[in-house]
Coordinates of C-alpha atoms and ligand atoms in Angstrom, one line a residue:
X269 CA -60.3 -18.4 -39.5
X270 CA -58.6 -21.0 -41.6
X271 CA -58.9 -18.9 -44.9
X272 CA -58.1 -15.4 -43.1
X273 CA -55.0 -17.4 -41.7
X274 CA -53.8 -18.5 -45.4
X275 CA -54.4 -15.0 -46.8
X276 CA -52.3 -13.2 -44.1
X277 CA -49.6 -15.9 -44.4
X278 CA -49.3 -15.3 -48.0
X279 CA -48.7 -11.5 -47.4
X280 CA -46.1 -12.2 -45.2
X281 CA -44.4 -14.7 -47.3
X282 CA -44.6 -11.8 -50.2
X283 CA -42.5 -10.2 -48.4
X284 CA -39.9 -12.0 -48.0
X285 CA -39.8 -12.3 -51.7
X286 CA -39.7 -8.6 -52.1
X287 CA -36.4 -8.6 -50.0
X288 CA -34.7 -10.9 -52.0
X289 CA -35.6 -8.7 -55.4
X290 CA -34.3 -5.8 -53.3
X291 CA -31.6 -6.8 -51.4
X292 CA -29.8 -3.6 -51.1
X293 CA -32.8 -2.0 -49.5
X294 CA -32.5 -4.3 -46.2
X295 CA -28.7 -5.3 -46.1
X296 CA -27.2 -2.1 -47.9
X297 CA -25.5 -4.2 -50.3
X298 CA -24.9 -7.6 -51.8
X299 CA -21.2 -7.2 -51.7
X300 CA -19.0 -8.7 -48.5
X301 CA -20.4 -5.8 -46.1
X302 CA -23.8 -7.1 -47.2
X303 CA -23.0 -10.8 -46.4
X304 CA -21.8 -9.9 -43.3
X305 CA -24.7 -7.9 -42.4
X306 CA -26.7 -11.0 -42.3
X307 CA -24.1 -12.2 -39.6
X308 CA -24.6 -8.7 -37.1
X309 CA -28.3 -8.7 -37.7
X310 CA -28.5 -12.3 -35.7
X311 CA -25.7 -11.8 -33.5
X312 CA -27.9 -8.2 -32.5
X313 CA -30.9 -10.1 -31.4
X314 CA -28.6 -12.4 -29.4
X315 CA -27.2 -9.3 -27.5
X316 CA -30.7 -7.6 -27.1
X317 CA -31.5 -11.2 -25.1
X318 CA -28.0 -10.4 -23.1
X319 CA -29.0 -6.6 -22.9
X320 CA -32.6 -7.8 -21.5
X321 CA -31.1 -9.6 -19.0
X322 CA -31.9 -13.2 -19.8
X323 CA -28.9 -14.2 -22.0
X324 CA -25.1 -13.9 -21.0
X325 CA -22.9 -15.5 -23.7
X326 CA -22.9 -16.1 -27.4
X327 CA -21.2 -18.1 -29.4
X328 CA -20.9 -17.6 -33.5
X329 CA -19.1 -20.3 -35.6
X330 CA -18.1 -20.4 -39.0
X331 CA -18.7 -23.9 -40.7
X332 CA -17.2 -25.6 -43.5
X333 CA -19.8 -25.5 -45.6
X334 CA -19.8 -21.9 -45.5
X335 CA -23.2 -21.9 -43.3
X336 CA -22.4 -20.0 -39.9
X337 CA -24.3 -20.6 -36.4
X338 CA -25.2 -17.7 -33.8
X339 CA -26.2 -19.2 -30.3
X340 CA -27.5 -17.6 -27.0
X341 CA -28.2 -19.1 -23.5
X342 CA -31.1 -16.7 -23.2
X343 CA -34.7 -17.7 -22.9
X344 CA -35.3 -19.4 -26.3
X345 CA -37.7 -18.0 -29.3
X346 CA -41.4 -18.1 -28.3
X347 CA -42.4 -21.7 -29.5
X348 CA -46.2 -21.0 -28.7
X349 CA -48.6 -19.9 -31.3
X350 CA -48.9 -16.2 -31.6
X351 CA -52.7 -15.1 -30.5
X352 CA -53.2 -12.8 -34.3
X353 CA -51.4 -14.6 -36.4
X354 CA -52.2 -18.3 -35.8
X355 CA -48.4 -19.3 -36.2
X356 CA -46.0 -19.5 -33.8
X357 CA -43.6 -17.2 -32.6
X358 CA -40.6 -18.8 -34.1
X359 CA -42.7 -18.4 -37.2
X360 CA -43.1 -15.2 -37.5
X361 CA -39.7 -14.0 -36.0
X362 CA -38.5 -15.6 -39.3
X363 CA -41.0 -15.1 -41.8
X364 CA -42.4 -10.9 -40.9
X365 CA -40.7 -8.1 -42.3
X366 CA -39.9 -6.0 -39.0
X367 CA -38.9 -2.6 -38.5
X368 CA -35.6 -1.5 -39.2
X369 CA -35.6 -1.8 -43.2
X370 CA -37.0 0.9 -45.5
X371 CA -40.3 -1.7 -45.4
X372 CA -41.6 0.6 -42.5
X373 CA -41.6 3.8 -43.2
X374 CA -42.2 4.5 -39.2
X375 CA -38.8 3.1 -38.2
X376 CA -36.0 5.0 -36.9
X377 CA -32.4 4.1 -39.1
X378 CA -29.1 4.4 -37.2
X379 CA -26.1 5.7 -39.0
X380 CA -25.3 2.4 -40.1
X381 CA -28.9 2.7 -41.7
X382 CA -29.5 -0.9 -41.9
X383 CA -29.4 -2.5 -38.4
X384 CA -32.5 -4.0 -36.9
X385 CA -34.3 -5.1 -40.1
X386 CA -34.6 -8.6 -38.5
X387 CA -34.0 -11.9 -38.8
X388 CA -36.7 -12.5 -41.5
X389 CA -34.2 -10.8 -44.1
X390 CA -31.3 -13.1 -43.1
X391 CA -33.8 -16.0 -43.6
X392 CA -35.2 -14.8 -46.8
X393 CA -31.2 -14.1 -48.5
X394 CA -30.1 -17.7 -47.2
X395 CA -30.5 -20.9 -49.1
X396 CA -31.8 -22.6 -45.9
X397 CA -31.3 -21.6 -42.4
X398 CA -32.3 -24.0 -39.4
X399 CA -33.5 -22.8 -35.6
X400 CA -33.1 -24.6 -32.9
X401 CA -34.6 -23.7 -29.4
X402 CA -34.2 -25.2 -26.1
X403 CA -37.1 -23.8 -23.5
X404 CA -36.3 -25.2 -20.5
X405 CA -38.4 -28.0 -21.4
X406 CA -38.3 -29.1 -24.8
X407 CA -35.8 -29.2 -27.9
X408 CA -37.5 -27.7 -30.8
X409 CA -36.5 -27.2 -34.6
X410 CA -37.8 -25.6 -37.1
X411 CA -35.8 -25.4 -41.0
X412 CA -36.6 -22.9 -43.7
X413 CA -35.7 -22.9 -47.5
X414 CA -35.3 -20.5 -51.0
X415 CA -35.8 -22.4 -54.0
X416 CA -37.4 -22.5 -57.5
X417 CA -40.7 -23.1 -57.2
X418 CA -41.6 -24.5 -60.6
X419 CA -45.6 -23.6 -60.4
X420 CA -44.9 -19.8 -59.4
X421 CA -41.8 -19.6 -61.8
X422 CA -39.7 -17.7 -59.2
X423 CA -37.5 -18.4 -56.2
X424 CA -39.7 -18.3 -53.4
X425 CA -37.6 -16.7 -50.4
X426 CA -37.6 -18.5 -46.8
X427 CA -40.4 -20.6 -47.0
X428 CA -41.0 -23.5 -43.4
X429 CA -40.0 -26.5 -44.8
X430 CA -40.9 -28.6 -41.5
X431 CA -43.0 -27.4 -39.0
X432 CA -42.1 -26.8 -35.4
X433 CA -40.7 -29.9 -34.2
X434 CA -40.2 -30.7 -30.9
X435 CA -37.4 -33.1 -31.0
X436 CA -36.5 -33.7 -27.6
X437 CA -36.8 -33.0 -23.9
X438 CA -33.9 -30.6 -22.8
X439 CA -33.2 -28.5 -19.2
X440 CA -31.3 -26.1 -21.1
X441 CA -32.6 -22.8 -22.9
X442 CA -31.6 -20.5 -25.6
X443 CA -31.7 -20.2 -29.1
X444 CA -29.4 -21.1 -32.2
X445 CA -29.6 -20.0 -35.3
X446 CA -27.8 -21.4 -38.2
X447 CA -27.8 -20.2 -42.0
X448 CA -26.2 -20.2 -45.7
X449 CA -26.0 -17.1 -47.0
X450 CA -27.5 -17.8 -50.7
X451 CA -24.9 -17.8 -53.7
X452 CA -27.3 -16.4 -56.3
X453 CA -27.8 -12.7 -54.1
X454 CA -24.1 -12.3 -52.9
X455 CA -20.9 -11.5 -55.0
X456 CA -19.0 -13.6 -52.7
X457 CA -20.0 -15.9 -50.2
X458 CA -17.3 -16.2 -47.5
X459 CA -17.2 -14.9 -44.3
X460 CA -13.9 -13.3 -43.4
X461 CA -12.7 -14.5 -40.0
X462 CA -10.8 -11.0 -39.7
X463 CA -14.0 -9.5 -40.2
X464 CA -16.1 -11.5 -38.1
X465 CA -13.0 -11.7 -35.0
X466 CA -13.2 -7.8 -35.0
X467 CA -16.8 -6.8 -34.6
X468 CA -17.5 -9.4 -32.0
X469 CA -14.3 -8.1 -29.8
X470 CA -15.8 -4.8 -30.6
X471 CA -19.4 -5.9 -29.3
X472 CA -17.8 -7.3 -25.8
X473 CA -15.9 -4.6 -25.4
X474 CA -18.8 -2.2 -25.6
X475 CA -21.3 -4.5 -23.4
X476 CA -19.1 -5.0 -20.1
X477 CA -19.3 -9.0 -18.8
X478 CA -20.5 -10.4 -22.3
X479 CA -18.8 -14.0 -23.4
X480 CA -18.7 -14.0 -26.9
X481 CA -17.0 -17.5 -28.5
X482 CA -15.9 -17.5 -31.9
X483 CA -15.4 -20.3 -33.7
X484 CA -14.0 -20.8 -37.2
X485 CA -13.8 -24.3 -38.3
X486 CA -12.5 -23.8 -41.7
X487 CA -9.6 -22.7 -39.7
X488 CA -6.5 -24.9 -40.4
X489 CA -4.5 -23.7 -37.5
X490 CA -6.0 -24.9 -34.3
X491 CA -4.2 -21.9 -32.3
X492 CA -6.7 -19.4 -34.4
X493 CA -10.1 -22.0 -34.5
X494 CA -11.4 -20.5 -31.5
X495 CA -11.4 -17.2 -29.4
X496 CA -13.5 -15.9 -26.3
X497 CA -13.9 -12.3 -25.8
X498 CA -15.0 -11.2 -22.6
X499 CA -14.1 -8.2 -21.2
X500 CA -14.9 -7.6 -17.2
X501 CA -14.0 -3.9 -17.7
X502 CA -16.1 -3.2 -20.6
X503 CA -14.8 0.2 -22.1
X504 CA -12.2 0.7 -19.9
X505 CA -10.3 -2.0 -21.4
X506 CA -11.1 -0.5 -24.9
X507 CA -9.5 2.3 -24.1
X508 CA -6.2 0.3 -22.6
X509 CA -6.2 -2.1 -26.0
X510 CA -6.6 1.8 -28.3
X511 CA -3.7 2.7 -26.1
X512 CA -1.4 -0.4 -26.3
X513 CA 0.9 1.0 -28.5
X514 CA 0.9 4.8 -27.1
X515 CA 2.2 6.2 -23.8
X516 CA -0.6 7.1 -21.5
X517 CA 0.1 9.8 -19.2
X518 CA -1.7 8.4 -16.1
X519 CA -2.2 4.8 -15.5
X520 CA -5.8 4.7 -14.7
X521 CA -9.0 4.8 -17.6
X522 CA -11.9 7.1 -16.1
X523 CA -14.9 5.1 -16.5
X524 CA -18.4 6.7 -15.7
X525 CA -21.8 5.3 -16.2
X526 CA -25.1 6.7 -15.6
X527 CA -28.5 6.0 -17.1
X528 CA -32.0 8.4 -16.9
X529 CA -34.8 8.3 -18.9
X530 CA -34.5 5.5 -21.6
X531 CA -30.8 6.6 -22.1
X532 CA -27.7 4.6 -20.7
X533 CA -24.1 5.7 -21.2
X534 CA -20.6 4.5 -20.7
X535 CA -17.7 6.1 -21.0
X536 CA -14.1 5.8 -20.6
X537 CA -11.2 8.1 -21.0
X538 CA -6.8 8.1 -20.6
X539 CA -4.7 11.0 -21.8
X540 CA -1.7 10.2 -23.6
X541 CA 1.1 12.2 -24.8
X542 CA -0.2 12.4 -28.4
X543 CA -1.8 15.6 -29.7
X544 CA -4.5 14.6 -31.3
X545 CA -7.7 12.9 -30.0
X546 CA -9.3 9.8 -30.3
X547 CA -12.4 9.9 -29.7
X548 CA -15.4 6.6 -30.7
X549 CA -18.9 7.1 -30.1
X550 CA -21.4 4.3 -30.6
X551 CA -25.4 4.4 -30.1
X552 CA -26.4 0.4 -29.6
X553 CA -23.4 -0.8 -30.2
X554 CA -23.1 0.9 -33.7
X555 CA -19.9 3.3 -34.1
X556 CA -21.2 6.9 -34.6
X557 CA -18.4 7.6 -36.8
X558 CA -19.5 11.2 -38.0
X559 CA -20.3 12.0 -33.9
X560 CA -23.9 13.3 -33.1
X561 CA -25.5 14.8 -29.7
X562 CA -24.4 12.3 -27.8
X563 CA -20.8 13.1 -28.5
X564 CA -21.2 17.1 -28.4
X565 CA -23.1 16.2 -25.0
X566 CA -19.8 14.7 -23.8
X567 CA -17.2 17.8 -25.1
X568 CA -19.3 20.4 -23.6
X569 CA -19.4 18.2 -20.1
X570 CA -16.0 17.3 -20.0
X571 CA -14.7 20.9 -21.0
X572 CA -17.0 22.5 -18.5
X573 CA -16.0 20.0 -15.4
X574 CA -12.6 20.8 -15.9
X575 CA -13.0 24.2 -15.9
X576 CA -15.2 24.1 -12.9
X577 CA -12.0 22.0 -11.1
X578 CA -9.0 24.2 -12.5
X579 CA -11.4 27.2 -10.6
X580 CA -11.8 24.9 -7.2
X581 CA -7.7 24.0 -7.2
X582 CA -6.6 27.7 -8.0
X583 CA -5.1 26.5 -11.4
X584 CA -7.8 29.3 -13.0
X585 CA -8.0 32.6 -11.1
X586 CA -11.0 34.5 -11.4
X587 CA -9.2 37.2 -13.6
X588 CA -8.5 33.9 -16.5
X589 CA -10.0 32.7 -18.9
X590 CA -11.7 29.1 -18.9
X591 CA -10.1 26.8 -21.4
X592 CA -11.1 25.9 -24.2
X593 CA -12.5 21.9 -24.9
X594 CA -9.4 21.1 -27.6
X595 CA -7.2 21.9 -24.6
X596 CA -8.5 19.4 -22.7
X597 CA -8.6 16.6 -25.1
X598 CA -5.0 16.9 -26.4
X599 CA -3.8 13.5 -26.3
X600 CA -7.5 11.9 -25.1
X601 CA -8.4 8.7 -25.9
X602 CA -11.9 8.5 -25.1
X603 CA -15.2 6.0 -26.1
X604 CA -18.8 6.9 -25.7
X605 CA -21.4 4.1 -25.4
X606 CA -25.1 5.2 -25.7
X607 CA -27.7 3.3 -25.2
X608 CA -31.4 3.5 -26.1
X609 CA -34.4 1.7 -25.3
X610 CA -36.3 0.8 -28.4
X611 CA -39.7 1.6 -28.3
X612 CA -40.6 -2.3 -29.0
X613 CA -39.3 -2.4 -24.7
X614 CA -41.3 0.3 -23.6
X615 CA -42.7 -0.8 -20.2
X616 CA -39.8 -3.6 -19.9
X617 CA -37.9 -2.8 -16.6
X618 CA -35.8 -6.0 -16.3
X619 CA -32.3 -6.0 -17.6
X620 CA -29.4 -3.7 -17.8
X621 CA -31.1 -0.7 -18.4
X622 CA -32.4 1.2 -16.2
X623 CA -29.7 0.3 -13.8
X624 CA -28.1 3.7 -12.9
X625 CA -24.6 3.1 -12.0
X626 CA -22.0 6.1 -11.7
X627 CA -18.3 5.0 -10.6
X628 CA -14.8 6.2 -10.7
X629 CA -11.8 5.1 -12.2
X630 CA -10.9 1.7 -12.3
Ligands
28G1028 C1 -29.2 -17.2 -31.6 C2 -29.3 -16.2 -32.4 C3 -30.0 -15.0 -32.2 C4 -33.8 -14.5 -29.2 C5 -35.6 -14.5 -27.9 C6 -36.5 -14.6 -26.9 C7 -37.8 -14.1 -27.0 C8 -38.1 -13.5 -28.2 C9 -36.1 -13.8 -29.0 O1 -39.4 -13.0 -28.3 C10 -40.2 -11.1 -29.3 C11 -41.6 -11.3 -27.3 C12 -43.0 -11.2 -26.8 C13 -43.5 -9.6 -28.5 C14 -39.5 -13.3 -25.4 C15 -38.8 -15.5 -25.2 C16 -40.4 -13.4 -24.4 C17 -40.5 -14.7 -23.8 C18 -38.7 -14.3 -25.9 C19 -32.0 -14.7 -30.8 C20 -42.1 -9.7 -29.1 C21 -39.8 -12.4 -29.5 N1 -39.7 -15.7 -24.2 N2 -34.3 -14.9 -28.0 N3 -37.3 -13.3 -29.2 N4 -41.6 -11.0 -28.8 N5 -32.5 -14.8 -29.5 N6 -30.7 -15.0 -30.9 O2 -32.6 -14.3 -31.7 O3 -43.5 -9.9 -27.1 S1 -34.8 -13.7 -30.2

């Protein structure tokens, strides 16, 4: 057991070691979109726990040493020792390749390409990164490090430095996550608050009710150190931020949500007296930029529910002509949310999804 243990342990450490002499393969690049890859890869696994229905706020910080901290209020990583693998859960969250990167051939690859490759990349592309977990019952902490080793001649990638330490008793839970991105893979080091401010008021837009806090402490000015994002209206007030600047031609946003199958969607929609249309599409909260099924799905509904009520009112007689779908989207501001279970949830039925909810405007 002991020796069978050791062996698999040293495969998984390998891998981490193969992601850090192929950094491009699981982060895309080792340029700023790279770097702050590492960030939406741990903030992701902090909105799955929302999306599951045991977490329902977030906070990310930026610190002055350049490290940055994701937290949840969720349930906390599994501290207990995982039945195969003799470590615990923690453990292997942070030190197995998962699917997502190119590592598993098997995996699915969103547009993005990149997202989902885990949190054992982030680990293995920082110079240390620390986990802390509250359970409900205990405080636990576990730290991890990339360094030289002298013996093997090579930087060995996100190895446990401590074990997991329980360090307290605590009656809260969740999980925080804190890392520095390692100098030697990236160009450039520095999170961009910009960067950071605008993709977490993109993710709570997109997932209705979610608190996101953001917190820059490098920040000089202590109007910008801190933001919440939390948006009770979800894509509905997308659509009213898109349209701040333009002149809507109704004052309501259409909102419909539905979910069958393993598929959830969201959507929201105000005309405006623009010509052309806006239209975002997303598929787990990544933007679908270049459009897809989802978004052809939408057109040919939309065009075809509009001709079916210009026929009901009279507007079409039976000797016209439907429209056609650009007619009906002059002007549209519109943003498509799809959601899919992952396979990994199959059998889940807690949590958002699943939860078939169909309502007018707002
Ligand atoms: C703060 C930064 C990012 C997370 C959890 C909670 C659980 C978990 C995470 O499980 C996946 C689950 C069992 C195989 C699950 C806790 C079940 C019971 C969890 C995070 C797969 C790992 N108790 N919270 N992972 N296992 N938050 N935030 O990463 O079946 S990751």
């Amino acid at each position: 057991m002991a020796k069978a243990y050791t062996a698999s342990m040293l495969k998984v450490l390998e891998g981490l070691d193969a992601v850090r002499m192929r950094p491009g393969m699981y982060i895309g690049s080792t340029g700023t979109r790279g770097l702050h890859h590492l960030l939406w890869e741990i903030v992701d696994n902090a909105i799955d726990e929302v999306a599951n229905g045991f977490a329902r706020s977030i906070r990310v910080e930026l610190h002055k040493d350049g490290s940055a901290s994701v937290e949840d209020d969720g349930r906390g990583m599994p501290v207990d020792i995982h039945p195969d693998l003799g470590i615990t859960g923690v453990e292997v969250i942070f030190t197995k390749l998962h699917a997502g990167g190119k590592f598993d051939h098997e995996s699915y690859n969103y547009s993005g390409g990149l997202h989902g490759v885990g949190a054992s990349v982030v680990n293995a592309l920082s110079k240390w990164l620390v986990v802390d977990i509250n359970t409900g019952g205990g405080h636990y902490r576990m730290r991890f490090e990339s360094k030289y080793d002298e013996k093997e001649k090579k930087i060995t990638s996100g190895r446990p430095v401590t074990s997991l330490e329980r360090i307290g008793a605590t009656r809260r839970h969740g999980t925080r996550v804190t890392f520095l991105p390692d100098d030697t893979v990236f160009e450039d080091t520095r999170f961009q608050a910009d960067t950071v401010r605008r993709h977490l008021r993109e993710l709570a837009y997109l997932n209705k009710g979610l608190e996101i806090t953001f917190v820059d402490e490098r920040e000089k000015d202590p109007e910008k150190q801190r933001v919440v994002f939390l948006y009770e209206g979800g894509l509905a007030d997308y659509v009213k931020y898109i349209n701040r600047d333009k002149t809507p031609l109704y004052d309501s946003v259409l909102m419909l949500e539905g979910a069958q199958d393993d598929v959830r969607i969201c959507l929201a929609i105000q005309h405006t007296d623009d010509y052309a249309e806006n239209i975002f599409s997303y598929v787990n909260n990544i933007p679908t930029a270049e459009g897809g099924t989802h978004e052809m799905g939408f057109k040919a509904g939309f065009t075809r529910a509009l001709n079916d009520y210009a026929r009901r009112i009279g507007a079409l007689k039976e000797k016209d002509n439907n429209l056609m779908g650009e007619d009906y989207r002059e002007g549209i501001t519109a943003v498509l949310a799809t959601f899919v279970r992952n396979p990994q949830f199959e059998g889940q039925t807690k949590g958002k999804l699943g939860n078939t909810e169909v309502r007018p405007a707002v």
